[in-house]
Coordinates of C-alpha atoms in Angstrom, one line a residue:
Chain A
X1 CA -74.2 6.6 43.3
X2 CA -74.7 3.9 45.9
X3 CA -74.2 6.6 49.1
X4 CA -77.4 8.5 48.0
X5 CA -77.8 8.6 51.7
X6 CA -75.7 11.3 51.8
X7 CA -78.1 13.9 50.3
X8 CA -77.3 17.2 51.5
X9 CA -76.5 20.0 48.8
X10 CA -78.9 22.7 48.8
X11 CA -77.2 24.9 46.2
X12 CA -74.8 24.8 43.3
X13 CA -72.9 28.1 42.6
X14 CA -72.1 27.5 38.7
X15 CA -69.2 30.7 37.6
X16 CA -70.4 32.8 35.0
X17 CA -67.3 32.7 33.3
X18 CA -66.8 28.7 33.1
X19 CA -66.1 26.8 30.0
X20 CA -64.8 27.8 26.6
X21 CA -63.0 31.5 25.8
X22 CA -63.3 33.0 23.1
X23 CA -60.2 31.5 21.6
X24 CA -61.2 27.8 22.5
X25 CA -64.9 28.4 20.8
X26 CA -63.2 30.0 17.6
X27 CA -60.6 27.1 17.2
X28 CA -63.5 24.4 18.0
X29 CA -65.5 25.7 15.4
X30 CA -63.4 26.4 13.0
X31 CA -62.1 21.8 13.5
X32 CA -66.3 21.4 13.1
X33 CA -66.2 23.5 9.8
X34 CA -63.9 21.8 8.3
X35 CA -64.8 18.3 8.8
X36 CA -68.0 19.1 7.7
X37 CA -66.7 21.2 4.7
X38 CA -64.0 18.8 3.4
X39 CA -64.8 14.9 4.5
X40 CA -63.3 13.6 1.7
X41 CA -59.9 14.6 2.6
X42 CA -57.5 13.6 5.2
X43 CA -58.0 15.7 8.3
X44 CA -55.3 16.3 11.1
X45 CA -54.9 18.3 14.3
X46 CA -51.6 18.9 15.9
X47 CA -51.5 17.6 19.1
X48 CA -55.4 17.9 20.8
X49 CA -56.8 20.7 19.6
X50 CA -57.9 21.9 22.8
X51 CA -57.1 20.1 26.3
X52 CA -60.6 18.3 26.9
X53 CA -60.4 14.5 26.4
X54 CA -64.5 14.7 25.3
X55 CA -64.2 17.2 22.6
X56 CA -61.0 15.5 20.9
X57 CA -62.8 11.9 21.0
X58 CA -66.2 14.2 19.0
X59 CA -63.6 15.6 16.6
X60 CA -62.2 11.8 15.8
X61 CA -65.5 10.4 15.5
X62 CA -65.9 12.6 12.8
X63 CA -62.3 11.5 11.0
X64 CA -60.0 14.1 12.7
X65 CA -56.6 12.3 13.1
X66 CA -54.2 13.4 16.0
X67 CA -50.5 13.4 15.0
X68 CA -47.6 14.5 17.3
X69 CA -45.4 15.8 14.4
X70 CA -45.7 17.8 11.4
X71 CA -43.6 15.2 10.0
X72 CA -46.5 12.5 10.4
X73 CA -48.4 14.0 7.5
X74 CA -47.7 14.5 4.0
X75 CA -51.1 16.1 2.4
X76 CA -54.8 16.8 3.3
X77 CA -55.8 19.7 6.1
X78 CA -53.7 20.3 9.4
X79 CA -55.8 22.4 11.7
X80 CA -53.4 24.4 13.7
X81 CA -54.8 24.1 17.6
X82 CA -55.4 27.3 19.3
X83 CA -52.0 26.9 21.3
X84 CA -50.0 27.6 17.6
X85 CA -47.5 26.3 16.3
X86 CA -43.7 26.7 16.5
X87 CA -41.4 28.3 13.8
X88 CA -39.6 25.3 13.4
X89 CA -43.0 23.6 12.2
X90 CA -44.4 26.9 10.5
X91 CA -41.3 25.8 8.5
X92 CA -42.2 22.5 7.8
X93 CA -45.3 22.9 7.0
X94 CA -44.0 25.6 4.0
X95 CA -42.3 22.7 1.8
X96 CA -45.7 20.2 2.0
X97 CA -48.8 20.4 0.1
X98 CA -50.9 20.8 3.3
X99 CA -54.3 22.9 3.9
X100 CA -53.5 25.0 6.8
X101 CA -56.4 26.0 9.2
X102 CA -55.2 28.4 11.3
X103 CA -57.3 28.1 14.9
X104 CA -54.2 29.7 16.7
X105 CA -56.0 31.9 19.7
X106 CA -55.4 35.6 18.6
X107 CA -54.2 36.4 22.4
X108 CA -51.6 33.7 21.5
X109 CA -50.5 35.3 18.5
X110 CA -50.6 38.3 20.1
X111 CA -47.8 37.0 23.0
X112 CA -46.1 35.6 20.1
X113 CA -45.5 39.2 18.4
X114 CA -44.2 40.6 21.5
X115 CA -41.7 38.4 22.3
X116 CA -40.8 38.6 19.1
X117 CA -40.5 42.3 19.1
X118 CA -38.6 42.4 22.3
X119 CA -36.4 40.2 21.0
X120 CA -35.4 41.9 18.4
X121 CA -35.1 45.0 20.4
X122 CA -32.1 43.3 22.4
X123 CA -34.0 42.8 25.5
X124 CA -33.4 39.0 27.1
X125 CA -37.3 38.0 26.7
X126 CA -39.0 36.7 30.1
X127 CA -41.8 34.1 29.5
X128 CA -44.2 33.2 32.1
X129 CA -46.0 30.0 32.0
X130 CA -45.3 26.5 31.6
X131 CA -42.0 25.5 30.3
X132 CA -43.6 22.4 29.1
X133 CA -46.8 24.0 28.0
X134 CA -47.3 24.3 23.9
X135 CA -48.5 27.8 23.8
X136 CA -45.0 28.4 25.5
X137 CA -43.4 26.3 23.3
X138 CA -44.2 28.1 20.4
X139 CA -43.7 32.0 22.0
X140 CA -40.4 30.3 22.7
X141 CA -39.5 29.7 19.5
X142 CA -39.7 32.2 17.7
X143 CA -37.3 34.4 20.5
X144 CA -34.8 31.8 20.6
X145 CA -32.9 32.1 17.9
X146 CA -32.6 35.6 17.8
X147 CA -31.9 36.7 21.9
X148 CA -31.7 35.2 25.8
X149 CA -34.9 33.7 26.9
X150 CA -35.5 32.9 30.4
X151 CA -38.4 30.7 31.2
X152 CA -37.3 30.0 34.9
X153 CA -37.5 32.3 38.0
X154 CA -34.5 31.0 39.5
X155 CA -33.1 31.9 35.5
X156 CA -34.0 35.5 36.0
X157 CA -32.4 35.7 39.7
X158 CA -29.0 34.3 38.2
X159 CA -29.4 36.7 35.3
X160 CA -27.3 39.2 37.1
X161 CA -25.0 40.5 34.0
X162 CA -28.3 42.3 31.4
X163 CA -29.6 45.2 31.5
X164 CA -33.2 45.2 30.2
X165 CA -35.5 42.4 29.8
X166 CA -39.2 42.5 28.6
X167 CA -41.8 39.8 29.8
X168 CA -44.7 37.9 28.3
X169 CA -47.3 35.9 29.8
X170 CA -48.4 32.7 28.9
X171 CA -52.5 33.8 27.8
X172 CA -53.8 31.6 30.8
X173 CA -51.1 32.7 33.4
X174 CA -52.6 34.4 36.9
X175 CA -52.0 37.9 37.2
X176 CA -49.8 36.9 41.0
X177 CA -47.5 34.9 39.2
X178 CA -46.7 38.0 36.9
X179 CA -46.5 40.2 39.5
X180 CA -43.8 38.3 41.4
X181 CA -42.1 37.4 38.2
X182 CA -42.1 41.0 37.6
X183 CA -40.8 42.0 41.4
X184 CA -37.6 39.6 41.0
X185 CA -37.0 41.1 37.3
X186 CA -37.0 44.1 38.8
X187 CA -34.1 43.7 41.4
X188 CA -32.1 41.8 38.4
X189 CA -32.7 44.5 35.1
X190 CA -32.5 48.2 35.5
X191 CA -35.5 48.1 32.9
X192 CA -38.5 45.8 33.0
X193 CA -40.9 46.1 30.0
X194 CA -43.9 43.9 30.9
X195 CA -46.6 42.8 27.9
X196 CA -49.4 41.9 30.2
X197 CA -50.9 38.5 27.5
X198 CA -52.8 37.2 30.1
X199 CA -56.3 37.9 28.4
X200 CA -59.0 38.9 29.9
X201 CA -61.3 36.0 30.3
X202 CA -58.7 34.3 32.0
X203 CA -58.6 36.8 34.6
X204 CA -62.1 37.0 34.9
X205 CA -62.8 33.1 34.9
X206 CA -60.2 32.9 37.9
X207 CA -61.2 36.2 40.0
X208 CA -64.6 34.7 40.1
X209 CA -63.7 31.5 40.5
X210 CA -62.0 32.5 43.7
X211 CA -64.9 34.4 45.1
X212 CA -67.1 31.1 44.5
X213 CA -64.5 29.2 46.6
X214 CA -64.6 32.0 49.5
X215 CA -68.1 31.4 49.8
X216 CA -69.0 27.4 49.1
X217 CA -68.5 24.7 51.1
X218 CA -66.8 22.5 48.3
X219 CA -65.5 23.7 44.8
X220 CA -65.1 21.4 41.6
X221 CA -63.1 22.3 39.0
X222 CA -64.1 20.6 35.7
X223 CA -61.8 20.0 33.0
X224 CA -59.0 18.3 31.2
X225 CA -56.3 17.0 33.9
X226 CA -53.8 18.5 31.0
X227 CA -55.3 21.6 30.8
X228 CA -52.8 23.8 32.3
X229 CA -55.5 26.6 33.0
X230 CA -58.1 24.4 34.3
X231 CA -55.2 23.2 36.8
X232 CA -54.2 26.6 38.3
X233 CA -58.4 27.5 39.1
X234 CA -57.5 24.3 41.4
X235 CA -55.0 25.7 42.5
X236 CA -56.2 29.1 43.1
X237 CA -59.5 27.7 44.9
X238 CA -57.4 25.8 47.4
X239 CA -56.2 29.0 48.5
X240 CA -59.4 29.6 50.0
X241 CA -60.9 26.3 50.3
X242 CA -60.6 23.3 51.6
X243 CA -62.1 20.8 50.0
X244 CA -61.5 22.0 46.0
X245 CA -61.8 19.1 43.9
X246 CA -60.1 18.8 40.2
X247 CA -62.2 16.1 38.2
X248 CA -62.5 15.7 34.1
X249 CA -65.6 13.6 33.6
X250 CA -68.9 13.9 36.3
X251 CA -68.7 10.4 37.4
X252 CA -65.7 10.8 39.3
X253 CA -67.7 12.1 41.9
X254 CA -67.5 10.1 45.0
X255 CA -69.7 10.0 48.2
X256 CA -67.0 11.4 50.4
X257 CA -66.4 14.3 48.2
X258 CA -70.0 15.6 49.0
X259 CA -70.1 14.5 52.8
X260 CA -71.6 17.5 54.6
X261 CA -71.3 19.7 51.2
X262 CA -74.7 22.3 51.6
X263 CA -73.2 25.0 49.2
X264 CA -71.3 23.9 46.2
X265 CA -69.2 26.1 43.8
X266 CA -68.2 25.0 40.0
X267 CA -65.9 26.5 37.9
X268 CA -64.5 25.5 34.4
X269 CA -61.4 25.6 32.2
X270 CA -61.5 27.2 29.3
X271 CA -61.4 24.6 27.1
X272 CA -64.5 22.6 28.9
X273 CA -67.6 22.4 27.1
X274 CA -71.3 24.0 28.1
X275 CA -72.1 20.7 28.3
X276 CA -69.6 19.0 30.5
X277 CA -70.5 21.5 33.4
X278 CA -74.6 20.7 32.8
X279 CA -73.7 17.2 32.8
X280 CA -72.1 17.5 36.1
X281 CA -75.3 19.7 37.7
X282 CA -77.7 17.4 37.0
X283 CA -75.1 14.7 38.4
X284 CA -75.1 16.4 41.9
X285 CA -78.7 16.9 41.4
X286 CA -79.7 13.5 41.4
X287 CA -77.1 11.9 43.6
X288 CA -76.6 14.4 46.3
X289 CA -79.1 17.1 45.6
X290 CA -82.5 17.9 48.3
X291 CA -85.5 18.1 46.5
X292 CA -85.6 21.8 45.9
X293 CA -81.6 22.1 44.8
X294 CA -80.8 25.7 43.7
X295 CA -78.7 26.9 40.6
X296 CA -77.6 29.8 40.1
X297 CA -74.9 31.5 37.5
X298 CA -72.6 33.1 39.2
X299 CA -72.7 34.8 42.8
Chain B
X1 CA -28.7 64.7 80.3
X2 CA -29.9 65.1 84.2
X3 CA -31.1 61.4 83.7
X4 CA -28.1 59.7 83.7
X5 CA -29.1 57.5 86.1
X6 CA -30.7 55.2 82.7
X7 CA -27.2 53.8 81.7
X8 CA -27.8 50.9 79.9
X9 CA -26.6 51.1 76.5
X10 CA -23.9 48.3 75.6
X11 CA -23.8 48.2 71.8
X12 CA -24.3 50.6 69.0
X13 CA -24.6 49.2 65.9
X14 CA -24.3 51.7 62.9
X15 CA -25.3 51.2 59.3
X16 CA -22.3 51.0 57.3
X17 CA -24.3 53.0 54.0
X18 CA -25.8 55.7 56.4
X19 CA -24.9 59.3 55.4
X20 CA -23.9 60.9 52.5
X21 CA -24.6 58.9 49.1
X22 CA -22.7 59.5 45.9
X23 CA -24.7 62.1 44.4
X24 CA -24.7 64.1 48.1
X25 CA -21.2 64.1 48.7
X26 CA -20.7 65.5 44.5
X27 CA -23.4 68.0 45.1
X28 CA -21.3 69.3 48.8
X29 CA -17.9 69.3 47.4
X30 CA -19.1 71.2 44.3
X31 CA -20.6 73.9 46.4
X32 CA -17.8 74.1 49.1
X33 CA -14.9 74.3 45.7
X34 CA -17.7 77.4 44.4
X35 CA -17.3 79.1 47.7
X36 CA -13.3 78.5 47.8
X37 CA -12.5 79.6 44.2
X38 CA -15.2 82.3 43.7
X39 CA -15.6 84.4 47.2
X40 CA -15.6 87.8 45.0
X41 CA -18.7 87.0 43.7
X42 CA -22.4 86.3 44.9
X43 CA -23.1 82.2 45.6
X44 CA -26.8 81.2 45.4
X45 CA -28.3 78.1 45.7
X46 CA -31.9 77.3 44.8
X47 CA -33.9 75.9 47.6
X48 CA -31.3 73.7 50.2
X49 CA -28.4 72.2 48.5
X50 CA -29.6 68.8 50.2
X51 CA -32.1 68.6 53.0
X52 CA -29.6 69.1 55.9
X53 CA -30.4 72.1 57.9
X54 CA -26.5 71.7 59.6
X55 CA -25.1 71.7 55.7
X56 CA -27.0 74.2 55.0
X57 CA -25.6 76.3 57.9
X58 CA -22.3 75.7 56.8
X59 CA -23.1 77.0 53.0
X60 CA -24.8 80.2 54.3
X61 CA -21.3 80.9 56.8
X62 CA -19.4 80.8 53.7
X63 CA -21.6 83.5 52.1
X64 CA -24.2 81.2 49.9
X65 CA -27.9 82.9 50.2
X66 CA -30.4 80.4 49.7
X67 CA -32.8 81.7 47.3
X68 CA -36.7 80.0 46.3
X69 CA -36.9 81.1 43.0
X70 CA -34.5 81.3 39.7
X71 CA -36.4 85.3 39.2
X72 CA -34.5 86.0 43.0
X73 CA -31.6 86.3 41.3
X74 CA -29.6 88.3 38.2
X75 CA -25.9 88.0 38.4
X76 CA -23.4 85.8 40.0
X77 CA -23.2 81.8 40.1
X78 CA -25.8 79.8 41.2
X79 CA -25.6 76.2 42.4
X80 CA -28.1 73.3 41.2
X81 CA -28.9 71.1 43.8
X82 CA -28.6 67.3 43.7
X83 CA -32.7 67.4 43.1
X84 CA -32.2 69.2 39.8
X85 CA -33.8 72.1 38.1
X86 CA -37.8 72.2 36.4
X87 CA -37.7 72.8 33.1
X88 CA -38.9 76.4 33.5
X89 CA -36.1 76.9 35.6
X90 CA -33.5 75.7 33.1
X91 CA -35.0 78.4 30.7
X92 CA -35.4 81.2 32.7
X93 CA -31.7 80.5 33.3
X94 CA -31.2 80.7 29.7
X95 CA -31.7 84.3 29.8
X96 CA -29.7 85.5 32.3
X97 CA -26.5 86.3 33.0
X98 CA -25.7 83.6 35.4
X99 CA -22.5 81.0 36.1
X100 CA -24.6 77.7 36.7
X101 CA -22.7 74.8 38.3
X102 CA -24.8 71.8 38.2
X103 CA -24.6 69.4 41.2
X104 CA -27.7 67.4 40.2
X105 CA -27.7 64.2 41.0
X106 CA -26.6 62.3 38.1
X107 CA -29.3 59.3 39.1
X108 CA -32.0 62.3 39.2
X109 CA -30.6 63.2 35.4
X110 CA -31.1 59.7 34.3
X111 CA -34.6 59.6 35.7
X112 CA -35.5 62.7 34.0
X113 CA -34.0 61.3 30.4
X114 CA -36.0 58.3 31.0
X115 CA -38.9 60.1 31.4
X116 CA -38.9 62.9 28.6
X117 CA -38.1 59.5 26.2
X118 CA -41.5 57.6 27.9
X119 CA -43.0 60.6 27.4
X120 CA -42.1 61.1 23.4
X121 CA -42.6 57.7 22.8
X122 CA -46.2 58.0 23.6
X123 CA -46.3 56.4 27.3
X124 CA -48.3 57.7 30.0
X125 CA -45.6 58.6 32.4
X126 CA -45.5 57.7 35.8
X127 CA -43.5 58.8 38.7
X128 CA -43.5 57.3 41.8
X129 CA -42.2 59.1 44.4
X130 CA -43.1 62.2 47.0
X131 CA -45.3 64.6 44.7
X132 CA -44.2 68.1 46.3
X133 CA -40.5 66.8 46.2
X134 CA -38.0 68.7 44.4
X135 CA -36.6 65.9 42.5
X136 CA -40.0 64.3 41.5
X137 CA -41.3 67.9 40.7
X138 CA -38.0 68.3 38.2
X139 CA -38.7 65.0 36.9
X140 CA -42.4 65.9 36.1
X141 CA -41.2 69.4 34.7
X142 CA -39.9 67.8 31.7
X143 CA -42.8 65.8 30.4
X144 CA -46.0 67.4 31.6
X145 CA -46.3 69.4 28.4
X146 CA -45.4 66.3 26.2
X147 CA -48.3 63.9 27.5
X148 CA -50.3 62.1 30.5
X149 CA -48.1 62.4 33.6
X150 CA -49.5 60.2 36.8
X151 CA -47.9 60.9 40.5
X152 CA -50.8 59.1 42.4
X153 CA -51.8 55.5 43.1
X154 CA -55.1 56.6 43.1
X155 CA -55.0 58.2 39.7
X156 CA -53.2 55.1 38.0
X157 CA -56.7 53.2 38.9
X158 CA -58.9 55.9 37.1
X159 CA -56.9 55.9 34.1
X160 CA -59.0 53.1 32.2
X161 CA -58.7 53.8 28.7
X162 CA -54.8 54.2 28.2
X163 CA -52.7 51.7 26.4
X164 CA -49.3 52.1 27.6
X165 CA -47.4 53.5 30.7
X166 CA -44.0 54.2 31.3
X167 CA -42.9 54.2 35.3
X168 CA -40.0 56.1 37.0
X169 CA -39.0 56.5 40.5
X170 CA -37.7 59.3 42.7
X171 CA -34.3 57.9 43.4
X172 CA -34.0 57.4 46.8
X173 CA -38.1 55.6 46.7
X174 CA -38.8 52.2 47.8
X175 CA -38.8 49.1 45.9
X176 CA -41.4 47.6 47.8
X177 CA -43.8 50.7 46.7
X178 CA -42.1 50.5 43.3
X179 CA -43.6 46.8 43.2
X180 CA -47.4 48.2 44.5
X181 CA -47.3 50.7 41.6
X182 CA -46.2 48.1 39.1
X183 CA -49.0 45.8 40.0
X184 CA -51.8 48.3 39.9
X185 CA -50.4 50.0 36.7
X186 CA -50.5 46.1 35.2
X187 CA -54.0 46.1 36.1
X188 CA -55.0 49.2 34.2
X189 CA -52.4 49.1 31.0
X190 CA -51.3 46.4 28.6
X191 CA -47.8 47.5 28.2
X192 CA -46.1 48.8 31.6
X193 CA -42.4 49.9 30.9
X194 CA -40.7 50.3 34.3
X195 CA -37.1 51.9 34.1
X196 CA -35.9 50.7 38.1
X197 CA -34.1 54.7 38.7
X198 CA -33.9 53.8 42.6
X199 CA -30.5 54.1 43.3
X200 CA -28.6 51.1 44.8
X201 CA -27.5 53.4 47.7
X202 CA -30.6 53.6 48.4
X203 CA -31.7 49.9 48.4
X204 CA -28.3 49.1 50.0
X205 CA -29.0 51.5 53.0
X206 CA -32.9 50.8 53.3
X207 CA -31.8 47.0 53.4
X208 CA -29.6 47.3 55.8
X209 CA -31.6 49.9 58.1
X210 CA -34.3 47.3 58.2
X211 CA -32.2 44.5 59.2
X212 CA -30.6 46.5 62.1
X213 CA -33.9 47.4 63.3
X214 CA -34.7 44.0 63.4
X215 CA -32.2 42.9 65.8
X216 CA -31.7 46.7 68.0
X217 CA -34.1 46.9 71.1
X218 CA -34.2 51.1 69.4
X219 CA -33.5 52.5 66.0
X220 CA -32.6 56.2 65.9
X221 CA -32.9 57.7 62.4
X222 CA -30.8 60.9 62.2
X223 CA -31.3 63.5 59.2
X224 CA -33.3 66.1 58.1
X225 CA -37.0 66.3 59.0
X226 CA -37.7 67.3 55.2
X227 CA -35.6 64.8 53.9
X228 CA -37.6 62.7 51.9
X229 CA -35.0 59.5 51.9
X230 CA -34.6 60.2 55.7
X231 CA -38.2 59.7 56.7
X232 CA -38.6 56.8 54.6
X233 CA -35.8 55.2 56.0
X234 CA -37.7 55.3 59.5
X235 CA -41.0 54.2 58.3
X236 CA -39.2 50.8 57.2
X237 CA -38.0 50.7 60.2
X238 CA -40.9 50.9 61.9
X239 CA -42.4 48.0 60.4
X240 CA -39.7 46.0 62.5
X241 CA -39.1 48.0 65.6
X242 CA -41.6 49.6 67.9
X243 CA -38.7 52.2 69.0
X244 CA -38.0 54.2 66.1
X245 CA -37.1 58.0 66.9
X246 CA -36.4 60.1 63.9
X247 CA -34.3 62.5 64.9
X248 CA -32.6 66.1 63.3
X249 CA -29.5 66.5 66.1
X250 CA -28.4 64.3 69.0
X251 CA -29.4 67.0 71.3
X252 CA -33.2 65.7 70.8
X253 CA -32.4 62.2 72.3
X254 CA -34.6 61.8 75.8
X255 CA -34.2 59.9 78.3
X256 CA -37.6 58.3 78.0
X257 CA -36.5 57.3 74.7
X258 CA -33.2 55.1 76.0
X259 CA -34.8 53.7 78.8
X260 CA -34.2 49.9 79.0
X261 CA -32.1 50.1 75.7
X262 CA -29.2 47.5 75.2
X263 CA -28.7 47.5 71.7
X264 CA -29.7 50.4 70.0
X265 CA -28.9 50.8 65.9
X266 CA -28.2 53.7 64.6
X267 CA -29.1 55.0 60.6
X268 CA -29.0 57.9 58.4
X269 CA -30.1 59.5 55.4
X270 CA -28.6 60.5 52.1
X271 CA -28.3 63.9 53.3
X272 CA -27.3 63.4 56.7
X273 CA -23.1 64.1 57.6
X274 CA -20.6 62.0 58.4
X275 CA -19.7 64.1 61.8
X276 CA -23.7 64.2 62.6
X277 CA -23.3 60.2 63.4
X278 CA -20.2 60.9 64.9
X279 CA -22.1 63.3 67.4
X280 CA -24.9 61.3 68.1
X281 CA -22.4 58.0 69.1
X282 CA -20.5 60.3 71.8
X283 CA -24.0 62.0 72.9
X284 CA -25.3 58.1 73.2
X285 CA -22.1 57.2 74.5
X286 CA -21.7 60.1 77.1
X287 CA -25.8 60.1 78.3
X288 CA -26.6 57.0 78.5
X289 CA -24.2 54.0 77.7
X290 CA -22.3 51.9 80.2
X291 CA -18.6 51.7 80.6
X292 CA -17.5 49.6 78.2
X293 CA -19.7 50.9 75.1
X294 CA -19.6 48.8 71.9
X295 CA -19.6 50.8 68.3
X296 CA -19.9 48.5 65.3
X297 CA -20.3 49.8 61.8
X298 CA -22.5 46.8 60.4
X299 CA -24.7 44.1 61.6

């Protein structure tokens, strides 16, 4: 904070709907249950149990072990992040003597069961999102074996030879990639039957986040840098502004970010904590702030 | 044609899918074989057999009266137009002594059996198309008394509490306004079951109306002023060409409408004739086109 010459914001425009979901807060508490409930036993999440560096390093501290594979463990208590899990590992997991603590989001589940349903109902199942992504992942496969599954758009334009196909949304997906997924469906299948599982705080969190960025002079985005929704708010910010700034941890602020900054917007992920985004107000506040710096939640 | 002094016309460049569509041409020759094999008798049709006022002519010569409603008539053999019957019609039929020969569009068929199955399976139905239509009126006829039907953009974003919707499409509607309804119905409703029931005639010839208008210096549209398809066909146009003139018969091309014309590209509805075009190229051809004149079916 050497450039505290450049002091110049007069007001931070903190979104309403930054920071956890409902989905992220269930799983988190459910991880702080157990290790207080049962710290004599062997403790393991799946892969981080949310995308926030901060809250997996709380969770280890307290004896939660991160493995990659279901194969890595052979007893204790796997909590199952709020991503899911895939079949193949639901499988697994059936032949160990393993404590299963389900945090799977609901809205996940929910994506899970309708791909599942169209599957089985013959159409060739459309999932939005990304590929790589492990909520995808795991709506993936449990379609896979039974019917076509096209995660690709460039898939769905050389789909030319089906007739129906039925579409799922990864839960943190923006409702204008859906809508343009669903547009090219439509010029490929004669019927398009679309599950809209984007839920609901995710389209809040992001239609406020944009309104933030119409109206501030700079926009950070706080949260994981592999947290696939916290990356398209970026995204969707830069649309309407400029200077939009992806950071995980407060102190990568720099002096040039803030150069000429009067108005500043912050949004969240959904899987960054309360105090992550206070952390980085009172940050601002005392590099960059005036004396009489304004918060206020929400426009 | 006093003005002939405005000769300037070197090219014509007609769409290769304007005029009669599939389900026109099925509808005609039905009607003209009625005439043919049953002159004895009395030859109704209900409302225009397709909205061509020349067609239409040509029926009535023959002896077909056009009659408004199914109650008009008692006896005799009454033609179905491509739009299709209501439902009320169908049953008042039921009744009467009456030879029906059905020339309704076998597209407008599958949108109706699309929409009585939305409609049983509990969807609110939409149908997107012209509301006081004959074909979207038929389509409506068969599910309004099952459950919610929705003809209006404006309606789909007042119906808050509904769960599921089910959309249709008069046949010859846009798919650029079947897209806008999509993406406000996925606003409203979870599930949004779209069955595409444009027919590719239709996308084929507004496609290839719109590229035309992109490179002619004028588009004529020739067809039926209360043909739905027709009218649509020149507001696409329009978007890429400030010279569109929708027009019913070559006799209402005006000078002030050729002037400084080169390339002018000619298009037609579903329901416009193969020997209207022909008119309109020798009208062009005789008023106001130089020497030489080139006529190309295609871009």
């Amino acid at each position: 904070m050497e450039g505290s010459s450049i002091k110049g914001v007069e007001k931070i425009i903190v979104a309403k709907s930054a920071g956890f979901c409902f989905g992220v807060k269930r799983a988190i508490k459910m991880a702080f249950e157990t290790c207080r409930d049962e710290n004599s036993e062997e403790i393991y999440t799946l892969g981080q149990i949310i995308h926030n560096p901060q809250v997996v390093e709380q969770l280890e501290e307290r004896g939660v072990t991160l493995v990659d594979s279901v194969q890595d463990i052979s007893c204790g208590t796997l909590i199952v992040r709020s991503h899911g899990l895939t079949r193949n590992e639901k499988e697994l997991l059936r032949g160990k003597d393993i404590r299963v603590v389900d945090a799977t989001c609901p809205f996940v589940t929910k994506a899970q069961e309708y791909a599942t349903y169209l599957a089985k109902e013959g159409y060739t199942v459309i999932i939005l999102g990304d590929r790589d992504h492990p909520e995808v992942k795991s709506i993936r496969s449990f379609v896979e074996d039974v019917g076509d599954v096209i995660t690709d758009l460039e898939e769905i334009r050389n789909a030319k030879k089906r007739k129906k196909a039925g579409i799922v949304a990864q839960t943190t997906q923006t409702y204008e990639n859906l809508i343009r997924w669903v547009s090219v469906s439509l010029e490929v299948f004669q019927e398009v039957r679309v599950f809209n599982t984007i839920c609901s705080a995710t389209t809040v969190r992001q239609g406020e986040t944009v309104e933030i960025a119409k109206k501030a002079d700079a926009m950070i985005i706080i949260g994981g840098f592999n947290s696939a929704n916290t990356k398209r708010l970026a995204e969707l910010a830069s649309k309407w502004n400029d200077r939009v700034y992806h950071i995980e941890r407060a102190e990568e602020l720099r002096d040039e970010m803030m150069a000429g900054i009067h108005v500043i917007g912050v949004s969240a992920g959904a899987s960054t904590p309360d105090w992550a985004i206070s952390e980085l107000i009172e940050h601002i506040k005392k590099g960059w702030g005036v004396d009489r710096i304004l918060v206020v939640r929400g426009l």
